Amino acid sequence: DLFSLKSDLPADYEAQKWKELEAAVLAIQTQSPVSTSLEQLYHYVENLCSHKIAAKLYSQLHGVCQRHVQAQLQRFMGNSLDQVVFLKELNASWLDHCRQMVMVRSIFLFLDRSFVMQTSNILSLWDMGLDLFRTHIVGEASVRQRLRDGLLMLIEKERNGEAVDRSLMKSLLRMLVDLQMYSKHFEHAFLRDSEKVF
């Protein structure tokens, strides 16, 4: 069994390599250069997973991703942002998050394809990323309300013949579908308030 091999790694290997992996994830999250090569980082993950450290690695990665997503929430609290600016900020945050999770997953691909696939009740890294954004950003009642109100406002403006940013609308609606929140939280309001412009 790949995940129950006795560890014969050097004593400080796990701590050292996690430090480098964490630094890489933080660099991706802040859009900074990653100092260690992606191939090297992938190799670290493979080694750690092969030495019974996969569950801990998943937990550590989840923690780093969760802290980053939670820190984004502050941008969307309060009413200081104009409605359209709020929608653009939320969309930018979502697109950044997706790009970051693709890069993070490429480093931790071995973890995702081995430990995660063979362990029930834990999410794939992509689904983990979706779950964090859903829980900590769009799951926040005030963010969800402003998002719904903003999208309905854009739909109303378009219905009245005003020019609106259709790509922004489509991106946010796609986000809601990807987060599996569209039908539960938004569809009824959209059907009630719009003439189905899509």
JSON list of C-alpha atoms in Angstrom, two decimals:
[
{"chain": "A", "resi": 1, "resn": "ASP", "atom": "CA", "xyz": [0.00, 0.00, 0.00]},
{"chain": "A", "resi": 2, "resn": "LEU", "atom": "CA", "xyz": [1.50, 3.25, -1.23]},
{"chain": "A", "resi": 3, "resn": "PHE", "atom": "CA", "xyz": [0.30, 5.21, 1.81]},
{"chain": "A", "resi": 4, "resn": "SER", "atom": "CA", "xyz": [1.54, 2.88, 4.57]},
{"chain": "A", "resi": 5, "resn": "LEU", "atom": "CA", "xyz": [5.22, 2.64, 3.67]},
{"chain": "A", "resi": 6, "resn": "LYS", "atom": "CA", "xyz": [7.43, 3.26, 6.66]},
{"chain": "A", "resi": 7, "resn": "SER", "atom": "CA", "xyz": [9.09, 6.65, 6.42]},
{"chain": "A", "resi": 8, "resn": "ASP", "atom": "CA", "xyz": [12.84, 6.47, 5.75]},
{"chain": "A", "resi": 9, "resn": "LEU", "atom": "CA", "xyz": [13.18, 10.13, 4.83]},
{"chain": "A", "resi": 10, "resn": "PRO", "atom": "CA", "xyz": [15.79, 12.27, 6.57]},
{"chain": "A", "resi": 11, "resn": "ALA", "atom": "CA", "xyz": [14.52, 13.63, 9.90]},
{"chain": "A", "resi": 12, "resn": "ASP", "atom": "CA", "xyz": [14.00, 17.19, 8.72]},
{"chain": "A", "resi": 13, "resn": "TYR", "atom": "CA", "xyz": [12.91, 16.33, 5.16]},
{"chain": "A", "resi": 14, "resn": "GLU", "atom": "CA", "xyz": [9.17, 16.68, 5.76]},
{"chain": "A", "resi": 15, "resn": "ALA", "atom": "CA", "xyz": [9.42, 20.05, 7.53]},
{"chain": "A", "resi": 16, "resn": "GLN", "atom": "CA", "xyz": [11.91, 21.44, 4.99]},
{"chain": "A", "resi": 17, "resn": "LYS", "atom": "CA", "xyz": [9.96, 20.36, 1.95]},
{"chain": "A", "resi": 18, "resn": "TRP", "atom": "CA", "xyz": [6.64, 21.53, 3.37]},
{"chain": "A", "resi": 19, "resn": "LYS", "atom": "CA", "xyz": [8.24, 24.92, 3.96]},
{"chain": "A", "resi": 20, "resn": "GLU", "atom": "CA", "xyz": [9.18, 25.10, 0.27]},
{"chain": "A", "resi": 21, "resn": "LEU", "atom": "CA", "xyz": [5.77, 23.83, -0.85]},
{"chain": "A", "resi": 22, "resn": "GLU", "atom": "CA", "xyz": [3.96, 26.32, 1.38]},
{"chain": "A", "resi": 23, "resn": "ALA", "atom": "CA", "xyz": [6.17, 29.15, 0.08]},
{"chain": "A", "resi": 24, "resn": "ALA", "atom": "CA", "xyz": [5.26, 28.13, -3.49]},
{"chain": "A", "resi": 25, "resn": "VAL", "atom": "CA", "xyz": [1.51, 28.14, -2.72]},
{"chain": "A", "resi": 26, "resn": "LEU", "atom": "CA", "xyz": [1.78, 31.55, -1.02]},
{"chain": "A", "resi": 27, "resn": "ALA", "atom": "CA", "xyz": [3.73, 32.87, -4.02]},
{"chain": "A", "resi": 28, "resn": "ILE", "atom": "CA", "xyz": [0.99, 31.64, -6.38]},
{"chain": "A", "resi": 29, "resn": "GLN", "atom": "CA", "xyz": [-1.68, 33.24, -4.17]},
{"chain": "A", "resi": 30, "resn": "THR", "atom": "CA", "xyz": [0.13, 36.60, -4.19]},
{"chain": "A", "resi": 31, "resn": "GLN", "atom": "CA", "xyz": [1.05, 36.32, -7.88]},
{"chain": "A", "resi": 32, "resn": "SER", "atom": "CA", "xyz": [4.76, 36.34, -7.05]},
{"chain": "A", "resi": 33, "resn": "PRO", "atom": "CA", "xyz": [7.49, 34.25, -8.68]},
{"chain": "A", "resi": 34, "resn": "VAL", "atom": "CA", "xyz": [7.84, 30.69, -7.34]},
{"chain": "A", "resi": 35, "resn": "SER", "atom": "CA", "xyz": [11.47, 30.24, -6.35]},
{"chain": "A", "resi": 36, "resn": "THR", "atom": "CA", "xyz": [11.61, 26.42, -6.59]},
{"chain": "A", "resi": 37, "resn": "SER", "atom": "CA", "xyz": [11.02, 24.72, -9.95]},
{"chain": "A", "resi": 38, "resn": "LEU", "atom": "CA", "xyz": [7.57, 23.17, -10.38]},
{"chain": "A", "resi": 39, "resn": "GLU", "atom": "CA", "xyz": [9.20, 19.83, -11.27]},
{"chain": "A", "resi": 40, "resn": "GLN", "atom": "CA", "xyz": [11.13, 19.87, -8.00]},
{"chain": "A", "resi": 41, "resn": "LEU", "atom": "CA", "xyz": [8.01, 20.73, -6.01]},
{"chain": "A", "resi": 42, "resn": "TYR", "atom": "CA", "xyz": [6.07, 17.93, -7.74]},
{"chain": "A", "resi": 43, "resn": "HIS", "atom": "CA", "xyz": [8.89, 15.55, -6.78]},
{"chain": "A", "resi": 44, "resn": "TYR", "atom": "CA", "xyz": [8.67, 16.64, -3.12]},
{"chain": "A", "resi": 45, "resn": "VAL", "atom": "CA", "xyz": [4.93, 15.91, -3.09]},
{"chain": "A", "resi": 46, "resn": "GLU", "atom": "CA", "xyz": [5.51, 12.50, -4.67]},
{"chain": "A", "resi": 47, "resn": "ASN", "atom": "CA", "xyz": [8.14, 11.67, -2.03]},
{"chain": "A", "resi": 48, "resn": "LEU", "atom": "CA", "xyz": [5.97, 12.81, 0.87]},
{"chain": "A", "resi": 49, "resn": "CYS", "atom": "CA", "xyz": [2.94, 10.89, -0.41]},
{"chain": "A", "resi": 50, "resn": "SER", "atom": "CA", "xyz": [5.08, 7.76, -0.82]},
{"chain": "A", "resi": 51, "resn": "HIS", "atom": "CA", "xyz": [6.13, 7.99, 2.83]},
{"chain": "A", "resi": 52, "resn": "LYS", "atom": "CA", "xyz": [2.78, 8.01, 4.58]},
{"chain": "A", "resi": 53, "resn": "ILE", "atom": "CA", "xyz": [2.55, 11.80, 4.84]},
{"chain": "A", "resi": 54, "resn": "ALA", "atom": "CA", "xyz": [-0.24, 12.33, 2.27]},
{"chain": "A", "resi": 55, "resn": "ALA", "atom": "CA", "xyz": [-3.07, 12.92, 4.78]},
{"chain": "A", "resi": 56, "resn": "LYS", "atom": "CA", "xyz": [-1.03, 15.50, 6.67]},
{"chain": "A", "resi": 57, "resn": "LEU", "atom": "CA", "xyz": [0.02, 17.16, 3.41]},
{"chain": "A", "resi": 58, "resn": "TYR", "atom": "CA", "xyz": [-3.62, 17.44, 2.28]},
{"chain": "A", "resi": 59, "resn": "SER", "atom": "CA", "xyz": [-4.58, 18.95, 5.63]},
{"chain": "A", "resi": 60, "resn": "GLN", "atom": "CA", "xyz": [-1.72, 21.47, 5.52]},
{"chain": "A", "resi": 61, "resn": "LEU", "atom": "CA", "xyz": [-2.58, 22.48, 1.95]},
{"chain": "A", "resi": 62, "resn": "HIS", "atom": "CA", "xyz": [-6.26, 22.85, 2.85]},
{"chain": "A", "resi": 63, "resn": "GLY", "atom": "CA", "xyz": [-5.25, 25.15, 5.71]},
{"chain": "A", "resi": 64, "resn": "VAL", "atom": "CA", "xyz": [-3.12, 27.42, 3.51]},
{"chain": "A", "resi": 65, "resn": "CYS", "atom": "CA", "xyz": [-5.85, 27.67, 0.86]},
{"chain": "A", "resi": 66, "resn": "GLN", "atom": "CA", "xyz": [-8.55, 28.29, 3.45]},
{"chain": "A", "resi": 67, "resn": "ARG", "atom": "CA", "xyz": [-6.62, 31.11, 5.15]},
{"chain": "A", "resi": 68, "resn": "HIS", "atom": "CA", "xyz": [-6.07, 32.80, 1.78]},
{"chain": "A", "resi": 69, "resn": "VAL", "atom": "CA", "xyz": [-9.75, 32.60, 0.78]},
{"chain": "A", "resi": 70, "resn": "GLN", "atom": "CA", "xyz": [-10.91, 33.81, 4.21]},
{"chain": "A", "resi": 71, "resn": "ALA", "atom": "CA", "xyz": [-8.59, 36.82, 3.90]},
{"chain": "A", "resi": 72, "resn": "GLN", "atom": "CA", "xyz": [-10.29, 37.80, 0.61]},
{"chain": "A", "resi": 73, "resn": "LEU", "atom": "CA", "xyz": [-13.69, 38.20, 2.25]},
{"chain": "A", "resi": 74, "resn": "GLN", "atom": "CA", "xyz": [-12.87, 41.58, 3.78]},
{"chain": "A", "resi": 75, "resn": "ARG", "atom": "CA", "xyz": [-12.82, 43.12, 0.29]},
{"chain": "A", "resi": 76, "resn": "PHE", "atom": "CA", "xyz": [-16.52, 42.39, -0.11]},
{"chain": "A", "resi": 77, "resn": "MET", "atom": "CA", "xyz": [-17.87, 43.37, 3.30]},
{"chain": "A", "resi": 78, "resn": "GLY", "atom": "CA", "xyz": [-19.56, 46.70, 3.92]},
{"chain": "A", "resi": 79, "resn": "ASN", "atom": "CA", "xyz": [-21.17, 48.89, 1.30]},
{"chain": "A", "resi": 80, "resn": "SER", "atom": "CA", "xyz": [-18.22, 51.06, 0.26]},
{"chain": "A", "resi": 81, "resn": "LEU", "atom": "CA", "xyz": [-18.04, 49.55, -3.24]},
{"chain": "A", "resi": 82, "resn": "ASP", "atom": "CA", "xyz": [-20.32, 50.70, -6.04]},
{"chain": "A", "resi": 83, "resn": "GLN", "atom": "CA", "xyz": [-22.54, 47.82, -7.27]},
{"chain": "A", "resi": 84, "resn": "VAL", "atom": "CA", "xyz": [-20.74, 47.31, -10.57]},
{"chain": "A", "resi": 85, "resn": "VAL", "atom": "CA", "xyz": [-17.31, 47.69, -8.93]},
{"chain": "A", "resi": 86, "resn": "PHE", "atom": "CA", "xyz": [-18.38, 45.08, -6.36]},
{"chain": "A", "resi": 87, "resn": "LEU", "atom": "CA", "xyz": [-19.34, 42.66, -9.16]},
{"chain": "A", "resi": 88, "resn": "LYS", "atom": "CA", "xyz": [-16.06, 43.28, -11.01]},
{"chain": "A", "resi": 89, "resn": "GLU", "atom": "CA", "xyz": [-14.03, 42.76, -7.82]},
{"chain": "A", "resi": 90, "resn": "LEU", "atom": "CA", "xyz": [-15.87, 39.55, -7.00]},
{"chain": "A", "resi": 91, "resn": "ASN", "atom": "CA", "xyz": [-15.41, 38.27, -10.55]},
{"chain": "A", "resi": 92, "resn": "ALA", "atom": "CA", "xyz": [-11.69, 39.13, -10.50]},
{"chain": "A", "resi": 93, "resn": "SER", "atom": "CA", "xyz": [-11.31, 37.35, -7.16]},
{"chain": "A", "resi": 94, "resn": "TRP", "atom": "CA", "xyz": [-13.09, 34.27, -8.54]},
{"chain": "A", "resi": 95, "resn": "LEU", "atom": "CA", "xyz": [-10.99, 34.14, -11.73]},
{"chain": "A", "resi": 96, "resn": "ASP", "atom": "CA", "xyz": [-7.78, 34.60, -9.70]},
{"chain": "A", "resi": 97, "resn": "HIS", "atom": "CA", "xyz": [-8.87, 31.83, -7.34]},
{"chain": "A", "resi": 98, "resn": "CYS", "atom": "CA", "xyz": [-9.50, 29.44, -10.27]},
{"chain": "A", "resi": 99, "resn": "ARG", "atom": "CA", "xyz": [-6.12, 30.21, -11.85]},
{"chain": "A", "resi": 100, "resn": "GLN", "atom": "CA", "xyz": [-4.38, 29.74, -8.52]},
{"chain": "A", "resi": 101, "resn": "MET", "atom": "CA", "xyz": [-6.08, 26.40, -7.85]},
{"chain": "A", "resi": 102, "resn": "VAL", "atom": "CA", "xyz": [-5.04, 25.13, -11.30]},
{"chain": "A", "resi": 103, "resn": "MET", "atom": "CA", "xyz": [-1.41, 25.99, -10.52]},
{"chain": "A", "resi": 104, "resn": "VAL", "atom": "CA", "xyz": [-1.58, 24.59, -6.98]},
{"chain": "A", "resi": 105, "resn": "ARG", "atom": "CA", "xyz": [-3.11, 21.38, -8.29]},
{"chain": "A", "resi": 106, "resn": "SER", "atom": "CA", "xyz": [-0.32, 21.02, -10.87]},
{"chain": "A", "resi": 107, "resn": "ILE", "atom": "CA", "xyz": [2.22, 20.98, -8.00]},
{"chain": "A", "resi": 108, "resn": "PHE", "atom": "CA", "xyz": [0.14, 18.62, -5.83]},
{"chain": "A", "resi": 109, "resn": "LEU", "atom": "CA", "xyz": [-1.06, 16.47, -8.73]},
{"chain": "A", "resi": 110, "resn": "PHE", "atom": "CA", "xyz": [0.44, 13.30, -7.26]},
{"chain": "A", "resi": 111, "resn": "LEU", "atom": "CA", "xyz": [-1.49, 13.89, -4.02]},
{"chain": "A", "resi": 112, "resn": "ASP", "atom": "CA", "xyz": [-4.69, 14.52, -6.00]},
{"chain": "A", "resi": 113, "resn": "ARG", "atom": "CA", "xyz": [-4.32, 11.46, -8.22]},
{"chain": "A", "resi": 114, "resn": "SER", "atom": "CA", "xyz": [-3.22, 9.02, -5.55]},
{"chain": "A", "resi": 115, "resn": "PHE", "atom": "CA", "xyz": [-4.25, 9.73, -1.96]},
{"chain": "A", "resi": 116, "resn": "VAL", "atom": "CA", "xyz": [-7.33, 11.84, -2.74]},
{"chain": "A", "resi": 117, "resn": "MET", "atom": "CA", "xyz": [-8.73, 9.41, -5.32]},
{"chain": "A", "resi": 118, "resn": "GLN", "atom": "CA", "xyz": [-8.26, 6.47, -2.95]},
{"chain": "A", "resi": 119, "resn": "THR", "atom": "CA", "xyz": [-9.71, 8.16, 0.13]},
{"chain": "A", "resi": 120, "resn": "SER", "atom": "CA", "xyz": [-13.45, 8.53, 0.52]},
{"chain": "A", "resi": 121, "resn": "ASN", "atom": "CA", "xyz": [-14.97, 11.65, 2.05]},
{"chain": "A", "resi": 122, "resn": "ILE", "atom": "CA", "xyz": [-12.28, 14.09, 0.97]},
{"chain": "A", "resi": 123, "resn": "LEU", "atom": "CA", "xyz": [-12.60, 16.46, -1.95]},
{"chain": "A", "resi": 124, "resn": "SER", "atom": "CA", "xyz": [-10.34, 16.60, -4.98]},
{"chain": "A", "resi": 125, "resn": "LEU", "atom": "CA", "xyz": [-8.10, 19.66, -4.88]},
{"chain": "A", "resi": 126, "resn": "TRP", "atom": "CA", "xyz": [-10.24, 21.44, -7.50]},
{"chain": "A", "resi": 127, "resn": "ASP", "atom": "CA", "xyz": [-13.44, 20.68, -5.56]},
{"chain": "A", "resi": 128, "resn": "MET", "atom": "CA", "xyz": [-11.74, 21.73, -2.34]},
{"chain": "A", "resi": 129, "resn": "GLY", "atom": "CA", "xyz": [-11.02, 25.10, -3.97]},
{"chain": "A", "resi": 130, "resn": "LEU", "atom": "CA", "xyz": [-14.64, 25.44, -5.09]},
{"chain": "A", "resi": 131, "resn": "ASP", "atom": "CA", "xyz": [-15.87, 24.49, -1.63]},
{"chain": "A", "resi": 132, "resn": "LEU", "atom": "CA", "xyz": [-13.65, 27.10, 0.06]},
{"chain": "A", "resi": 133, "resn": "PHE", "atom": "CA", "xyz": [-14.81, 29.90, -2.26]},
{"chain": "A", "resi": 134, "resn": "ARG", "atom": "CA", "xyz": [-18.44, 28.84, -1.88]},
{"chain": "A", "resi": 135, "resn": "THR", "atom": "CA", "xyz": [-18.22, 28.59, 1.92]},
{"chain": "A", "resi": 136, "resn": "HIS", "atom": "CA", "xyz": [-16.14, 31.65, 2.75]},
{"chain": "A", "resi": 137, "resn": "ILE", "atom": "CA", "xyz": [-17.02, 34.15, -0.01]},
{"chain": "A", "resi": 138, "resn": "VAL", "atom": "CA", "xyz": [-20.30, 33.57, -1.85]},
{"chain": "A", "resi": 139, "resn": "GLY", "atom": "CA", "xyz": [-21.72, 31.67, 1.13]},
{"chain": "A", "resi": 140, "resn": "GLU", "atom": "CA", "xyz": [-21.53, 34.87, 3.18]},
{"chain": "A", "resi": 141, "resn": "ALA", "atom": "CA", "xyz": [-25.12, 36.22, 3.25]},
{"chain": "A", "resi": 142, "resn": "SER", "atom": "CA", "xyz": [-24.23, 39.87, 2.57]},
{"chain": "A", "resi": 143, "resn": "VAL", "atom": "CA", "xyz": [-21.99, 38.95, -0.39]},
{"chain": "A", "resi": 144, "resn": "ARG", "atom": "CA", "xyz": [-24.67, 36.67, -1.83]},
{"chain": "A", "resi": 145, "resn": "GLN", "atom": "CA", "xyz": [-27.32, 39.38, -1.46]},
{"chain": "A", "resi": 146, "resn": "ARG", "atom": "CA", "xyz": [-25.18, 42.05, -3.15]},
{"chain": "A", "resi": 147, "resn": "LEU", "atom": "CA", "xyz": [-24.28, 39.62, -5.93]},
{"chain": "A", "resi": 148, "resn": "ARG", "atom": "CA", "xyz": [-27.94, 38.79, -6.54]},
{"chain": "A", "resi": 149, "resn": "ASP", "atom": "CA", "xyz": [-29.00, 42.45, -6.41]},
{"chain": "A", "resi": 150, "resn": "GLY", "atom": "CA", "xyz": [-26.14, 43.47, -8.71]},
{"chain": "A", "resi": 151, "resn": "LEU", "atom": "CA", "xyz": [-26.90, 40.83, -11.32]},
{"chain": "A", "resi": 152, "resn": "LEU", "atom": "CA", "xyz": [-30.61, 41.68, -11.26]},
{"chain": "A", "resi": 153, "resn": "MET", "atom": "CA", "xyz": [-29.70, 45.37, -11.68]},
{"chain": "A", "resi": 154, "resn": "LEU", "atom": "CA", "xyz": [-27.60, 44.55, -14.78]},
{"chain": "A", "resi": 155, "resn": "ILE", "atom": "CA", "xyz": [-30.40, 42.41, -16.22]},
{"chain": "A", "resi": 156, "resn": "GLU", "atom": "CA", "xyz": [-32.90, 45.24, -15.59]},
{"chain": "A", "resi": 157, "resn": "LYS", "atom": "CA", "xyz": [-30.59, 47.81, -17.24]},
{"chain": "A", "resi": 158, "resn": "GLU", "atom": "CA", "xyz": [-30.12, 45.60, -20.28]},
{"chain": "A", "resi": 159, "resn": "ARG", "atom": "CA", "xyz": [-33.88, 45.10, -20.52]},
{"chain": "A", "resi": 160, "resn": "ASN", "atom": "CA", "xyz": [-34.24, 48.88, -20.55]},
{"chain": "A", "resi": 161, "resn": "GLY", "atom": "CA", "xyz": [-31.86, 49.16, -23.48]},
{"chain": "A", "resi": 162, "resn": "GLU", "atom": "CA", "xyz": [-28.81, 50.32, -21.53]},
{"chain": "A", "resi": 163, "resn": "ALA", "atom": "CA", "xyz": [-25.37, 48.96, -22.38]},
{"chain": "A", "resi": 164, "resn": "VAL", "atom": "CA", "xyz": [-24.09, 46.50, -19.75]},
{"chain": "A", "resi": 165, "resn": "ASP", "atom": "CA", "xyz": [-21.02, 44.31, -19.39]},
{"chain": "A", "resi": 166, "resn": "ARG", "atom": "CA", "xyz": [-22.44, 41.02, -20.67]},
{"chain": "A", "resi": 167, "resn": "SER", "atom": "CA", "xyz": [-19.14, 39.17, -20.22]},
{"chain": "A", "resi": 168, "resn": "LEU", "atom": "CA", "xyz": [-19.17, 40.13, -16.51]},
{"chain": "A", "resi": 169, "resn": "MET", "atom": "CA", "xyz": [-22.75, 38.86, -16.16]},
{"chain": "A", "resi": 170, "resn": "LYS", "atom": "CA", "xyz": [-21.98, 35.60, -17.93]},
{"chain": "A", "resi": 171, "resn": "SER", "atom": "CA", "xyz": [-18.81, 35.03, -15.90]},
{"chain": "A", "resi": 172, "resn": "LEU", "atom": "CA", "xyz": [-20.63, 35.53, -12.59]},
{"chain": "A", "resi": 173, "resn": "LEU", "atom": "CA", "xyz": [-23.54, 33.32, -13.64]},
{"chain": "A", "resi": 174, "resn": "ARG", "atom": "CA", "xyz": [-21.04, 30.63, -14.70]},
{"chain": "A", "resi": 175, "resn": "MET", "atom": "CA", "xyz": [-19.37, 31.01, -11.28]},
{"chain": "A", "resi": 176, "resn": "LEU", "atom": "CA", "xyz": [-22.73, 30.39, -9.57]},
{"chain": "A", "resi": 177, "resn": "VAL", "atom": "CA", "xyz": [-23.28, 27.26, -11.68]},
{"chain": "A", "resi": 178, "resn": "ASP", "atom": "CA", "xyz": [-19.72, 26.01, -10.94]},
{"chain": "A", "resi": 179, "resn": "LEU", "atom": "CA", "xyz": [-20.28, 26.59, -7.21]},
{"chain": "A", "resi": 180, "resn": "GLN", "atom": "CA", "xyz": [-23.63, 24.74, -7.48]},
{"chain": "A", "resi": 181, "resn": "MET", "atom": "CA", "xyz": [-25.39, 27.77, -6.02]},
{"chain": "A", "resi": 182, "resn": "TYR", "atom": "CA", "xyz": [-27.37, 28.97, -9.02]},
{"chain": "A", "resi": 183, "resn": "SER", "atom": "CA", "xyz": [-30.57, 26.95, -8.67]},
{"chain": "A", "resi": 184, "resn": "LYS", "atom": "CA", "xyz": [-30.77, 27.16, -4.87]},
{"chain": "A", "resi": 185, "resn": "HIS", "atom": "CA", "xyz": [-29.96, 30.82, -4.32]},
{"chain": "A", "resi": 186, "resn": "PHE", "atom": "CA", "xyz": [-30.44, 32.69, -7.59]},
{"chain": "A", "resi": 187, "resn": "GLU", "atom": "CA", "xyz": [-32.62, 31.01, -10.18]},
{"chain": "A", "resi": 188, "resn": "HIS", "atom": "CA", "xyz": [-35.94, 31.88, -8.55]},
{"chain": "A", "resi": 189, "resn": "ALA", "atom": "CA", "xyz": [-35.00, 35.56, -8.20]},
{"chain": "A", "resi": 190, "resn": "PHE", "atom": "CA", "xyz": [-33.79, 35.73, -11.82]},
{"chain": "A", "resi": 191, "resn": "LEU", "atom": "CA", "xyz": [-36.87, 34.05, -13.22]},
{"chain": "A", "resi": 192, "resn": "ARG", "atom": "CA", "xyz": [-39.12, 36.25, -11.14]},
{"chain": "A", "resi": 193, "resn": "ASP", "atom": "CA", "xyz": [-37.36, 39.52, -12.01]},
{"chain": "A", "resi": 194, "resn": "SER", "atom": "CA", "xyz": [-36.21, 39.01, -15.58]},
{"chain": "A", "resi": 195, "resn": "GLU", "atom": "CA", "xyz": [-37.51, 38.04, -18.97]},
{"chain": "A", "resi": 196, "resn": "LYS", "atom": "CA", "xyz": [-34.85, 35.40, -19.40]},
{"chain": "A", "resi": 197, "resn": "VAL", "atom": "CA", "xyz": [-32.28, 37.41, -21.35]},
{"chain": "A", "resi": 198, "resn": "PHE", "atom": "CA", "xyz": [-29.83, 34.52, -21.66]}
]
